[in-house]
CSV table of C-alpha atoms in Angstrom, one decimal:
chain,number,residue,atom,x,y,z
A,1,GLY,CA,-46.4,39.1,-20.0
A,2,SER,CA,-45.8,35.9,-21.9
A,3,VAL,CA,-42.4,34.2,-21.6
A,4,SER,CA,-40.5,34.6,-24.8
A,5,ALA,CA,-39.2,31.4,-26.7
A,6,THR,CA,-35.4,32.8,-25.9
A,7,GLU,CA,-36.3,32.9,-22.1
A,8,ASN,CA,-37.7,29.2,-22.4
A,9,GLN,CA,-34.5,28.1,-24.0
A,10,LEU,CA,-32.4,29.8,-21.5
A,11,MET,CA,-34.5,28.2,-18.5
A,12,CYS,CA,-34.2,24.7,-20.0
A,13,ARG,CA,-30.5,25.2,-20.4
A,14,LEU,CA,-30.2,26.4,-16.8
A,15,GLN,CA,-32.0,23.5,-15.6
A,16,HIS,CA,-29.8,21.1,-17.7
A,17,THR,CA,-26.7,22.8,-16.3
A,18,LEU,CA,-28.2,22.4,-12.7
A,19,TRP,CA,-28.8,19.0,-13.1
A,20,TRP,CA,-25.4,18.1,-14.3
A,21,ALA,CA,-23.9,20.2,-11.4
A,22,VAL,CA,-26.1,18.0,-9.0
A,23,LEU,CA,-24.8,14.9,-10.6
A,24,GLY,CA,-21.4,16.2,-10.6
A,25,LEU,CA,-21.5,17.1,-6.8
A,26,LEU,CA,-22.9,13.5,-6.1
A,27,ALA,CA,-20.1,12.0,-8.1
A,28,ALA,CA,-17.6,13.9,-6.2
A,29,CYS,CA,-19.1,12.9,-2.9
A,30,VAL,CA,-19.2,9.2,-3.9
A,31,ALA,CA,-15.6,9.1,-5.1
A,32,SER,CA,-14.5,11.3,-1.9
A,33,ALA,CA,-16.1,8.5,0.5
A,34,ALA,CA,-14.6,5.8,-1.6
A,35,LYS,CA,-11.2,7.4,-1.3
A,36,GLU,CA,-11.5,8.1,2.4
A,37,SER,CA,-12.5,4.4,2.9
A,38,VAL,CA,-8.9,3.2,2.1
A,39,LEU,CA,-7.2,5.4,4.4
A,40,ASN,CA,-6.2,4.3,8.0
A,41,VAL,CA,-7.6,0.9,7.7
A,42,CYS,CA,-6.5,-2.8,8.6
A,43,MET,CA,-6.8,-5.5,6.1
A,44,ASP,CA,-8.9,-8.6,7.1
A,45,ALA,CA,-6.3,-11.0,7.4
A,46,LYS,CA,-5.0,-13.7,10.0
A,47,HIS,CA,-3.4,-11.4,12.9
A,48,HIS,CA,-4.7,-7.8,11.9
A,49,LYS,CA,-6.8,-5.9,14.2
A,50,THR,CA,-10.1,-4.8,13.1
A,51,LYS,CA,-9.2,-1.1,13.3
A,52,PRO,CA,-5.8,0.6,13.7
A,53,GLY,CA,-5.0,2.3,17.1
A,54,PRO,CA,-2.1,3.2,19.4
A,55,GLU,CA,0.0,0.0,20.6
A,56,GLY,CA,2.7,1.5,23.0
A,57,ALA,CA,4.5,-1.9,23.6
A,58,LEU,CA,5.3,-2.9,20.1
A,59,HIS,CA,8.3,-5.0,19.9
A,60,GLY,CA,11.5,-4.2,18.2
A,61,GLN,CA,11.6,-3.1,14.6
A,62,CYS,CA,7.7,-2.9,14.7
A,63,ALA,CA,7.8,-0.1,17.2
A,64,LEU,CA,7.9,2.4,14.2
A,65,TRP,CA,4.0,2.0,14.1
A,66,LYS,CA,3.3,2.1,17.8
A,67,ASP,CA,1.4,5.5,17.5
A,68,ASN,CA,-1.2,3.9,15.1
A,69,ALA,CA,-0.9,0.2,14.3
A,70,CYS,CA,-2.8,-2.9,13.0
A,71,CYS,CA,-0.9,-5.3,14.8
A,72,THR,CA,-0.8,-6.2,18.6
A,73,ALA,CA,2.3,-6.4,20.7
A,74,GLU,CA,2.0,-10.1,20.7
A,75,THR,CA,2.0,-10.0,17.0
A,76,SER,CA,5.1,-7.7,16.7
A,77,THR,CA,6.8,-10.0,19.0
A,78,GLY,CA,6.1,-13.0,16.7
A,79,ALA,CA,7.5,-11.1,13.7
A,80,HIS,CA,10.9,-11.3,15.4
A,81,GLN,CA,11.0,-14.9,16.3
A,82,ASP,CA,13.0,-17.4,14.1
A,83,GLN,CA,10.4,-20.0,14.5
A,84,SER,CA,7.3,-17.8,14.7
A,85,TYR,CA,3.7,-18.9,15.4
A,86,LEU,CA,2.4,-16.4,13.0
A,87,TYR,CA,2.6,-18.3,9.9
A,88,ASN,CA,4.6,-21.3,11.2
A,89,PHE,CA,7.5,-20.5,9.1
A,90,ASN,CA,11.2,-20.6,10.2
A,91,TRP,CA,13.6,-17.7,8.7
A,92,ASN,CA,16.2,-20.4,9.1
A,93,HIS,CA,14.5,-23.0,6.9
A,94,CYS,CA,17.5,-23.7,4.8
A,95,GLY,CA,20.4,-22.9,7.2
A,96,VAL,CA,21.1,-19.7,9.2
A,97,MET,CA,19.7,-16.6,7.4
A,98,PRO,CA,22.2,-13.8,7.9
A,99,GLU,CA,21.2,-11.3,10.6
A,100,MET,CA,21.4,-8.3,8.0
A,101,CYS,CA,19.0,-10.1,5.6
A,102,LYS,CA,16.7,-11.3,8.6
A,103,ARG,CA,16.3,-7.5,9.5
A,104,HIS,CA,14.8,-6.6,6.4
A,105,PHE,CA,12.4,-9.7,6.2
A,106,ILE,CA,11.3,-8.5,9.9
A,107,GLN,CA,10.9,-5.2,8.6
A,108,ASP,CA,8.8,-6.5,5.9
A,109,THR,CA,6.7,-8.5,8.3
A,110,CYS,CA,6.1,-5.4,10.5
A,111,LEU,CA,5.1,-3.3,7.6
A,112,TYR,CA,2.4,-5.9,6.5
A,113,GLU,CA,1.2,-6.7,10.0
A,114,CYS,CA,1.3,-3.2,11.4
A,115,SER,CA,0.8,-0.5,8.8
A,116,PRO,CA,-2.7,1.3,8.5
A,117,ASN,CA,-1.5,2.9,5.3
A,118,LEU,CA,-1.8,-0.2,2.8
A,119,GLY,CA,-5.3,0.5,2.0
A,120,PRO,CA,-5.1,1.7,-1.6
A,121,TRP,CA,-3.5,-1.8,-2.4
A,122,ILE,CA,-5.8,-4.0,-0.4
A,123,ASP,CA,-7.2,-6.9,-2.6
A,124,GLN,CA,-9.7,-9.7,-2.0
A,125,ALA,CA,-7.8,-13.2,-1.2
A,126,ASP,CA,-9.5,-16.4,-1.5
A,127,THR,CA,-7.5,-18.3,1.0
A,128,SER,CA,-8.4,-20.2,4.3
A,129,TRP,CA,-6.3,-17.8,6.4
A,130,ARG,CA,-7.1,-14.5,5.1
A,131,ARG,CA,-9.8,-12.7,3.3
A,132,GLU,CA,-7.6,-9.7,1.9
A,133,ARG,CA,-4.1,-9.4,0.7
A,134,ILE,CA,-2.0,-6.4,-0.7
A,135,LEU,CA,-0.9,-6.2,-4.3
A,136,ASN,CA,1.5,-4.1,-6.0
A,137,VAL,CA,2.3,-1.8,-3.1
A,138,PRO,CA,4.9,0.8,-4.6
A,139,LEU,CA,8.1,0.3,-2.4
A,140,CYS,CA,10.6,2.8,-2.4
A,141,LYS,CA,14.0,2.0,-4.6
A,142,GLU,CA,16.0,2.3,-1.3
A,143,ASP,CA,14.0,-0.3,0.4
A,144,CYS,CA,14.3,-2.9,-2.5
A,145,GLU,CA,18.0,-2.3,-3.2
A,146,LEU,CA,18.8,-2.4,0.6
A,147,TRP,CA,17.1,-5.8,0.9
A,148,TRP,CA,18.5,-7.2,-2.0
A,149,GLU,CA,22.1,-6.2,-1.1
A,150,ALA,CA,21.6,-7.7,2.4
A,151,CYS,CA,20.0,-10.9,1.1
A,152,LYS,CA,21.6,-11.7,-2.2
A,153,ASP,CA,24.2,-14.1,-0.8
A,154,ALA,CA,21.7,-16.0,1.3
A,155,VAL,CA,20.7,-19.5,0.5
A,156,THR,CA,17.3,-21.1,-0.2
A,157,CYS,CA,17.0,-24.6,-0.2
A,158,LYS,CA,17.9,-25.3,-3.6
A,159,GLU,CA,20.7,-22.8,-4.3
A,160,ASN,CA,22.2,-19.3,-4.0
A,161,TRP,CA,19.4,-16.8,-4.9
A,162,HIS,CA,21.6,-14.8,-7.1
A,163,LYS,CA,23.4,-17.5,-9.1
A,164,GLY,CA,20.4,-19.8,-9.2
A,165,TRP,CA,17.7,-17.3,-10.3
A,166,ASN,CA,19.8,-14.3,-11.4
A,167,TRP,CA,17.4,-12.1,-9.4
A,168,THR,CA,17.6,-8.3,-9.0
A,169,SER,CA,16.3,-6.0,-6.6
A,170,ALA,CA,13.2,-5.5,-8.3
A,171,ASP,CA,12.8,-9.4,-8.5
A,172,LEU,CA,13.2,-9.7,-4.9
A,173,CYS,CA,10.4,-7.0,-4.2
A,174,GLU,CA,8.0,-8.4,-6.5
A,175,LYS,CA,8.3,-12.0,-6.3
A,176,ILE,CA,9.2,-12.8,-2.9
A,177,TRP,CA,5.5,-12.5,-1.7
A,178,SER,CA,3.6,-13.1,-5.1
A,179,ASN,CA,3.4,-9.4,-6.1
A,180,SER,CA,2.5,-8.0,-2.8
A,181,TYR,CA,5.1,-5.3,-3.6
A,182,LYS,CA,6.0,-3.4,-6.8
A,183,TYR,CA,9.7,-2.1,-7.2
A,184,THR,CA,9.8,1.7,-8.1
A,185,THR,CA,12.3,4.2,-8.9
A,186,GLU,CA,10.7,6.6,-6.4
A,187,HIS,CA,13.1,7.6,-3.3
A,188,TRP,CA,12.4,7.9,0.2
A,189,GLY,CA,10.7,11.1,1.1
A,190,SER,CA,9.3,11.6,-2.4
A,191,GLY,CA,5.6,11.1,-1.2
A,192,ARG,CA,5.2,8.5,-4.0
A,193,CYS,CA,6.5,5.2,-2.5
A,194,ILE,CA,5.8,3.3,0.7
A,195,GLN,CA,8.8,3.1,3.1
A,196,MET,CA,9.6,0.0,5.0
A,197,TRP,CA,12.1,2.1,7.1
A,198,PHE,CA,11.5,5.4,8.4
A,199,ASP,CA,12.2,7.7,11.4
A,200,PRO,CA,9.1,7.7,13.4
A,201,ALA,CA,10.3,11.1,15.2
A,202,ASN,CA,9.5,12.7,11.9
A,203,GLY,CA,6.1,11.2,11.6
A,204,ASN,CA,5.0,8.2,9.2
A,205,PRO,CA,5.6,9.2,5.7
A,206,ASN,CA,3.4,6.5,4.5
A,207,VAL,CA,0.2,8.4,5.6
A,208,ALA,CA,0.7,11.0,2.7
A,209,VAL,CA,1.7,8.3,0.2
A,210,ALA,CA,-1.7,6.3,0.9
A,211,LYS,CA,-3.6,9.5,0.6
A,212,TYR,CA,-1.7,10.4,-2.6
A,213,TYR,CA,-2.7,7.0,-4.2
A,214,ALA,CA,-6.3,6.9,-2.9
A,215,GLN,CA,-6.7,10.2,-4.8
A,216,ASN,CA,-5.1,9.1,-7.7
A,217,GLY,CA,-5.4,5.6,-8.1
A,218,ARG,CA,-3.0,2.7,-7.8
A,219,ASP,CA,-1.2,3.7,-11.0
A,220,ALA,CA,-1.0,7.2,-9.8
A,221,SER,CA,-2.9,8.7,-12.8
A,222,PRO,CA,-5.8,11.0,-12.0
A,223,ALA,CA,-9.2,9.4,-11.5
A,224,PRO,CA,-11.8,10.2,-14.1
A,225,GLN,CA,-13.6,13.4,-13.4
A,226,ALA,CA,-15.6,13.5,-16.6
A,227,VAL,CA,-18.8,14.9,-15.1
A,228,LEU,CA,-16.8,17.6,-13.3
A,229,LEU,CA,-15.0,18.5,-16.4
A,230,LEU,CA,-18.2,19.0,-18.4
A,231,LEU,CA,-19.5,21.6,-15.8
A,232,PRO,CA,-17.5,24.6,-16.8
A,233,ALA,CA,-18.4,24.1,-20.6
A,234,ALA,CA,-22.1,23.8,-19.6
A,235,LEU,CA,-22.1,27.0,-17.6
A,236,LEU,CA,-20.1,28.7,-20.5
A,237,SER,CA,-22.8,27.8,-22.8
A,238,LEU,CA,-25.3,30.0,-20.7
A,239,LEU,CA,-23.4,33.2,-21.5
């Protein structure tokens, strides 16, 4: 027999729904691939490897990343030198930097050079010595505050950091390297902030943090899923 008008309408609605389903699946696949592309990567910068991998001989504080690193053993050694070849910069450029303060700057350098978990915050950089940089990496509260406590009485070429600029721990984290880092109120172990310091015996907590922000965006708000959200309503319309 002939197909009724009602059946025609139902078939058309089914075709439209399937079309939206296909689009939704394609969008999900593209989004998933984009998220994966920022995980376990090295930025395109002066001393970074092209791909992360094991580096059993990483020096000193950089050894936290020896199982999977973007830095070489040579780079990790340079990170610990007062007059380093890495960036032609001396930690003691304005007098002797206190050892406790220097430890945090070395750790910051190790994180920057060695971590393969900064992908969600990699941005393009228009400089002669690097093509990419990090921007607004959410550092854990403890990292910023310990760094500040260790360095607040150190001197710059002008005056005392605290009295001269009236900085806070947030100012130090966010301003010291042109917003490479962002101060957060998140704590170590929360899975919501990058840790400069961690115990490698317990694994690298920044792997999960990078995955969380890759899935939810830099501001940790869920990524748009408009197409997928429309599917349930479209399917219900067939009932």
